[in-house]
Amino acid sequence: MKRIIILGIAVALVVAAWTGAWFYGASQISAYEKQIEAADGVTEPKLSCGSFTVGGYPFGFDLTCASATVTLADTTVTANGLKASVLVYNPFHLLVFAQSPVNVADAFTGSQSRIDFKSLEGSGRLDGWRIGRISLVAEAPVWNDTVLDDRLIAKAGHLEAHLIDLPAEHDAKAGLAGLGQFIKLDNLEAPGFGISAGQSTFEGEITKLPDDVRTYGAPDFIKRWQEAGGVFNLRAFKGQDAATDHFEATGNLSLDGQGRVQGQVKLNSKGVVERLGPVIPDNVRGLVVGGQAADGSYSQTINIAAGVVFSGLMPAAMIPPLF
């Protein structure tokens, strides 16, 4: 009997300790939400919730923000609701869900748009303080301009985007890591560009990034990346639609010691240039997309040195230093 009583007391103490720890964690989350809500919305993003609750006891934390509004400088983003979930025993894995629609307004330009979707889910996982994977998946996203009335900009059947750790690039001694990027769009429609049943993929990677996400907001972040020899490699950015028109871009970019962009990008397309119309004026079209081959395709190599963009041997644009 004494053993049973002792066991019962031990279990009660464990439950009490666990409960106390959970409520302490919930109070810290609520305090952090109030801190974000008190931000100025100019130098730091401000999040406002119509109501904010923390649930999920005993094994997780479920954060629900109804009527969410995020403000940063001139941009305001609103959503019907946001929900985030994390397990107590695995706090480095976060799941995020959003309720349709999401509205975006820019007070400086006067632009307004709305994004509707069947579902929108995000997830993030850290390996220690190194990014393991960040993903966003949307089903049936629809993007409308809403300044005057609903005007379809683009819609797709499926969208997914991933930021993935590259284990082969991790240098624990130097504190450096690499991240791969992958984006995919299926069944894309963009009336303004005459695109229907389009497919697009983006594959790239960034090397020599700090392997601690807590340093990503540092003022010298970009300079540290340059000094480590970081490079952005554009493996392939491709697109094709139902008319078999297509485009592809590959290349690599980095920064010199003065923060100026350098690198090379190769472009190839067919049937795309004709759809761009006034987006690329006739007098500069050749500089951007190159000459037309006998099969109707265009190709161009863009070289960038000390922030100067060259089309062939001719300077075409200037990119200001990034630090």
Coordinates of C-alpha atoms in Angstrom, one line a residue:
M1 CA 0.0 0.0 0.0
K2 CA 2.8 2.4 0.9
R3 CA 4.4 1.8 -2.5
I4 CA 1.2 2.7 -4.2
I5 CA 0.8 5.8 -2.2
I6 CA 4.4 6.8 -2.9
L7 CA 3.9 6.1 -6.6
G8 CA 0.7 8.2 -6.6
I9 CA 2.5 11.1 -4.9
A10 CA 5.3 10.9 -7.5
V11 CA 2.9 10.9 -10.4
A12 CA 1.0 13.9 -8.9
L13 CA 4.3 15.8 -8.4
V14 CA 5.3 15.1 -12.1
V15 CA 1.9 16.2 -13.4
A16 CA 2.0 19.3 -11.2
A17 CA 5.5 20.1 -12.4
W18 CA 4.6 19.5 -16.0
T19 CA 1.4 21.6 -15.7
G20 CA 3.3 24.4 -14.1
A21 CA 6.0 24.3 -16.8
W22 CA 3.3 24.4 -19.5
F23 CA 1.5 27.4 -18.0
Y24 CA 4.8 29.2 -17.6
G25 CA 5.5 28.5 -21.3
A26 CA 2.1 29.7 -22.3
S27 CA 2.5 32.9 -20.2
Q28 CA 5.9 33.6 -21.9
I29 CA 4.3 33.1 -25.4
S30 CA 1.5 35.6 -24.5
A31 CA 4.0 38.1 -23.2
Y32 CA 6.0 37.8 -26.5
E33 CA 2.8 38.3 -28.5
K34 CA 2.1 41.5 -26.5
Q35 CA 5.7 42.6 -27.2
I36 CA 5.2 42.2 -31.0
E37 CA 1.8 44.0 -30.7
A38 CA 3.6 46.9 -29.1
A39 CA 6.2 47.2 -31.9
D40 CA 6.3 50.4 -33.9
G41 CA 5.5 48.7 -37.2
V42 CA 8.2 50.7 -38.9
T43 CA 11.6 49.3 -37.9
E44 CA 10.0 46.1 -36.6
P45 CA 6.9 44.3 -37.7
K46 CA 3.8 44.8 -35.6
L47 CA 1.2 41.9 -35.2
S48 CA -2.3 42.7 -33.9
C49 CA -4.9 40.0 -33.2
G50 CA -8.6 40.5 -32.7
S51 CA -8.2 37.8 -30.1
F52 CA -5.1 35.7 -29.1
T53 CA -5.3 32.4 -27.3
V54 CA -2.8 29.7 -26.3
G55 CA -4.0 26.1 -26.0
G56 CA -2.7 22.6 -26.6
Y57 CA -2.2 21.4 -23.0
P58 CA -0.5 19.1 -22.1
F59 CA 1.7 18.1 -25.0
G60 CA 1.9 21.2 -27.2
F61 CA 1.2 24.8 -27.6
D62 CA -1.5 25.9 -30.1
L63 CA -1.4 29.6 -30.8
T64 CA -4.5 31.1 -32.4
C65 CA -4.6 34.7 -33.7
A66 CA -8.0 35.7 -35.0
S67 CA -8.4 38.7 -37.4
A68 CA -4.6 39.0 -37.7
T69 CA -3.0 42.2 -39.0
V70 CA 0.7 42.6 -39.7
T71 CA 2.1 46.1 -40.3
L72 CA 5.6 46.9 -41.5
A73 CA 6.4 50.4 -42.9
D74 CA 3.8 51.1 -45.7
T75 CA 2.7 47.5 -46.0
T76 CA -0.3 46.0 -44.2
V77 CA -1.2 42.4 -44.4
T78 CA -4.5 41.0 -42.9
A79 CA -5.8 37.5 -42.6
N80 CA -8.9 36.0 -41.2
G81 CA -6.8 34.0 -38.8
L82 CA -3.4 32.5 -38.1
K83 CA -2.6 29.3 -36.1
A84 CA 0.7 28.0 -35.0
S85 CA 1.4 24.6 -33.3
V86 CA 4.6 23.3 -31.6
L87 CA 5.1 20.2 -29.5
V88 CA 6.5 20.7 -26.0
Y89 CA 9.1 18.0 -26.5
N90 CA 10.1 19.2 -30.0
P91 CA 10.1 23.0 -29.8
F92 CA 12.3 23.3 -32.9
H93 CA 9.5 22.1 -35.2
L94 CA 6.7 24.7 -35.9
L95 CA 3.5 24.3 -38.0
V96 CA 1.6 27.4 -39.2
F97 CA -1.8 27.6 -40.8
A98 CA -3.6 30.6 -42.4
Q99 CA -7.3 31.2 -43.1
S100 CA -8.3 32.7 -46.4
P101 CA -8.3 35.4 -47.6
V102 CA -5.1 37.3 -47.1
N103 CA -5.2 41.0 -48.0
V104 CA -2.1 43.1 -48.8
A105 CA -2.1 46.9 -49.1
D106 CA 0.8 49.3 -49.7
A107 CA 0.1 52.9 -48.5
F108 CA 3.0 54.3 -50.6
T109 CA 2.0 52.9 -54.0
G110 CA -1.7 52.7 -53.3
S111 CA -1.8 49.0 -54.4
Q112 CA -4.2 46.6 -52.9
S113 CA -4.6 42.9 -53.6
R114 CA -6.2 39.8 -52.1
I115 CA -5.0 36.2 -52.0
D116 CA -7.6 33.5 -51.7
F117 CA -6.8 29.8 -51.3
K118 CA -8.2 26.4 -50.4
S119 CA -5.5 25.8 -47.8
L120 CA -2.2 27.4 -46.8
E121 CA 0.2 25.6 -44.5
G122 CA 3.8 26.4 -43.5
S123 CA 6.3 24.5 -41.4
G124 CA 9.8 25.2 -40.0
R125 CA 12.3 22.9 -38.4
L126 CA 15.6 23.8 -36.8
D127 CA 18.6 21.4 -36.3
G128 CA 19.9 23.1 -33.2
W129 CA 20.0 26.7 -34.3
R130 CA 20.6 25.8 -38.0
I131 CA 17.7 25.8 -40.5
G132 CA 16.7 22.2 -41.3
R133 CA 13.7 23.0 -43.5
I134 CA 11.2 25.7 -44.1
S135 CA 8.2 25.0 -46.3
L136 CA 5.1 26.7 -47.6
V137 CA 2.3 24.8 -49.4
A138 CA -0.8 26.4 -50.9
E139 CA -3.7 24.7 -52.7
A140 CA -5.7 26.6 -55.3
P141 CA -4.2 30.1 -54.6
V142 CA -5.8 33.0 -56.4
W143 CA -4.3 36.5 -56.5
N144 CA -6.5 39.4 -57.4
D145 CA -5.9 43.2 -57.7
T146 CA -8.6 44.9 -55.7
V147 CA -7.9 48.6 -56.2
L148 CA -11.1 49.2 -58.2
D149 CA -12.6 45.8 -58.6
D150 CA -11.4 42.2 -58.6
R151 CA -8.9 41.8 -61.4
L152 CA -7.2 38.4 -61.7
I153 CA -3.4 38.7 -61.7
A154 CA -2.6 35.0 -61.4
K155 CA -3.9 31.7 -60.0
A156 CA -2.6 28.2 -59.7
G157 CA -3.7 24.7 -58.8
H158 CA -0.8 24.2 -56.5
L159 CA 2.1 26.1 -55.1
E160 CA 5.0 24.9 -52.9
A161 CA 8.2 26.5 -51.7
H162 CA 11.0 25.0 -49.7
L163 CA 14.2 26.2 -48.0
I164 CA 16.3 23.2 -47.2
D165 CA 19.6 22.7 -45.4
L166 CA 22.5 21.3 -47.5
P167 CA 24.4 19.0 -45.2
A168 CA 27.4 18.9 -47.5
E169 CA 27.8 22.6 -47.1
H170 CA 27.8 22.7 -43.3
D171 CA 31.1 23.7 -41.7
A172 CA 30.5 23.4 -38.0
K173 CA 34.0 24.7 -37.2
A174 CA 33.6 27.9 -39.3
G175 CA 29.9 28.2 -38.3
L176 CA 28.8 28.2 -41.9
A177 CA 25.9 26.4 -43.8
G178 CA 24.2 26.2 -47.2
L179 CA 20.5 26.4 -48.0
G180 CA 18.8 25.1 -51.1
Q181 CA 15.7 26.6 -52.5
F182 CA 12.9 24.9 -54.5
I183 CA 9.7 26.5 -55.7
K184 CA 7.0 24.9 -57.9
L185 CA 3.8 26.2 -59.5
D186 CA 1.3 23.9 -61.3
N187 CA -1.6 24.9 -63.6
L188 CA -0.6 28.5 -63.6
E189 CA -2.9 31.1 -65.2
A190 CA -1.8 34.7 -65.7
P191 CA -4.1 36.5 -68.1
G192 CA -1.9 39.7 -68.3
F193 CA 0.8 37.6 -69.9
G194 CA -1.4 35.2 -71.8
I195 CA -0.3 32.2 -69.7
S196 CA -2.6 29.2 -69.3
A197 CA -1.9 25.8 -67.9
G198 CA 1.6 26.9 -67.1
Q199 CA 4.2 25.1 -65.1
S200 CA 7.2 26.7 -63.4
T201 CA 10.0 25.6 -61.2
F202 CA 12.9 27.4 -59.4
E203 CA 16.0 25.7 -58.0
G204 CA 18.8 27.5 -56.4
E205 CA 21.3 27.4 -53.5
I206 CA 23.1 29.9 -51.2
T207 CA 26.4 28.9 -49.7
K208 CA 28.5 30.2 -46.8
L209 CA 25.5 31.4 -44.7
P210 CA 25.9 31.6 -40.8
D211 CA 24.6 28.4 -39.3
D212 CA 22.9 30.2 -36.4
V213 CA 19.5 31.8 -37.3
R214 CA 19.9 34.1 -34.3
T215 CA 22.5 36.1 -36.3
Y216 CA 20.3 36.6 -39.4
G217 CA 19.0 40.0 -38.2
A218 CA 22.5 41.4 -37.5
P219 CA 23.3 44.7 -39.3
D220 CA 26.5 43.1 -40.8
F221 CA 24.8 39.9 -42.0
I222 CA 25.3 40.5 -45.7
K223 CA 28.9 41.7 -45.3
R224 CA 29.7 38.6 -43.2
W225 CA 28.2 36.4 -46.0
Q226 CA 30.4 38.2 -48.6
E227 CA 33.5 37.9 -46.5
A228 CA 32.9 34.1 -46.1
G229 CA 32.8 33.8 -49.9
G230 CA 29.1 33.2 -50.2
V231 CA 27.6 32.6 -53.6
F232 CA 24.0 32.3 -54.9
N233 CA 23.8 29.6 -57.6
L234 CA 20.7 29.7 -59.8
R235 CA 20.5 26.1 -60.8
A236 CA 17.5 26.5 -63.0
F237 CA 14.5 28.8 -63.2
K238 CA 12.1 27.3 -65.8
G239 CA 8.6 27.9 -67.1
Q240 CA 6.3 26.4 -69.8
D241 CA 2.7 26.8 -70.7
A242 CA 0.1 25.0 -72.8
A243 CA 1.3 26.6 -76.0
T244 CA 4.8 25.1 -75.3
D245 CA 6.3 28.6 -75.0
H246 CA 9.1 28.4 -72.4
F247 CA 11.9 30.3 -70.6
E248 CA 14.9 29.2 -68.6
A249 CA 17.5 31.1 -66.6
T250 CA 20.7 29.8 -65.0
G251 CA 23.7 31.6 -63.4
N252 CA 25.5 32.6 -60.2
L253 CA 25.8 35.8 -58.2
S254 CA 28.0 37.1 -55.4
L255 CA 29.3 40.3 -53.9
D256 CA 32.7 42.0 -54.1
G257 CA 34.4 43.6 -51.2
Q258 CA 32.4 46.8 -51.6
G259 CA 29.1 45.0 -51.6
R260 CA 28.6 45.3 -55.3
V261 CA 26.9 42.4 -57.3
Q262 CA 29.0 40.3 -59.6
G263 CA 28.2 37.2 -61.6
Q264 CA 26.5 36.0 -64.7
V265 CA 23.0 35.0 -65.8
K266 CA 22.1 33.1 -69.0
L267 CA 18.6 33.5 -70.4
N268 CA 16.8 31.4 -73.1
S269 CA 13.2 31.8 -74.1
K270 CA 10.7 31.2 -76.9
G271 CA 7.3 32.8 -77.2
V272 CA 7.7 34.8 -74.0
V273 CA 9.2 38.0 -75.3
E274 CA 6.2 38.6 -77.5
R275 CA 3.9 38.5 -74.5
L276 CA 5.8 41.0 -72.5
G277 CA 4.7 43.9 -74.7
P278 CA 5.3 47.3 -73.0
V279 CA 7.0 45.7 -70.1
I280 CA 10.2 45.7 -72.1
P281 CA 10.3 48.6 -74.7
D282 CA 11.4 47.7 -78.2
N283 CA 14.5 49.9 -78.0
V284 CA 15.9 47.9 -75.1
R285 CA 14.4 44.5 -75.8
G286 CA 17.5 43.2 -77.5
L287 CA 19.7 44.2 -74.6
V288 CA 17.6 42.3 -72.2
V289 CA 16.6 39.1 -74.0
G290 CA 19.1 39.0 -76.8
G291 CA 18.7 38.3 -80.5
Q292 CA 16.2 36.0 -82.1
A293 CA 17.3 32.7 -83.6
A294 CA 15.9 31.0 -86.7
D295 CA 13.6 28.9 -84.5
G296 CA 12.1 31.9 -82.9
S297 CA 13.9 31.5 -79.6
Y298 CA 15.9 34.3 -77.8
S299 CA 19.1 33.9 -75.8
Q300 CA 21.2 36.3 -73.9
T301 CA 24.1 36.3 -71.4
I302 CA 24.0 39.0 -68.7
N303 CA 27.3 39.7 -67.1
I304 CA 27.5 41.8 -63.9
A305 CA 30.8 43.3 -62.6
A306 CA 31.2 45.9 -59.8
G307 CA 27.4 46.4 -59.8
V308 CA 27.3 47.2 -63.5
V309 CA 25.0 45.0 -65.6
F310 CA 26.4 44.3 -69.1
S311 CA 24.4 43.0 -72.0
G312 CA 27.2 41.6 -74.2
L313 CA 29.8 44.4 -74.0
M314 CA 27.3 47.2 -73.5
P315 CA 26.4 48.6 -70.0
A316 CA 22.7 48.3 -69.4
A317 CA 22.0 49.0 -65.8
M318 CA 23.5 49.7 -62.4
I319 CA 22.8 47.9 -59.1
P320 CA 23.6 49.9 -55.9
P321 CA 26.0 48.3 -53.3
L322 CA 24.2 46.1 -50.7
F323 CA 26.4 47.3 -47.9

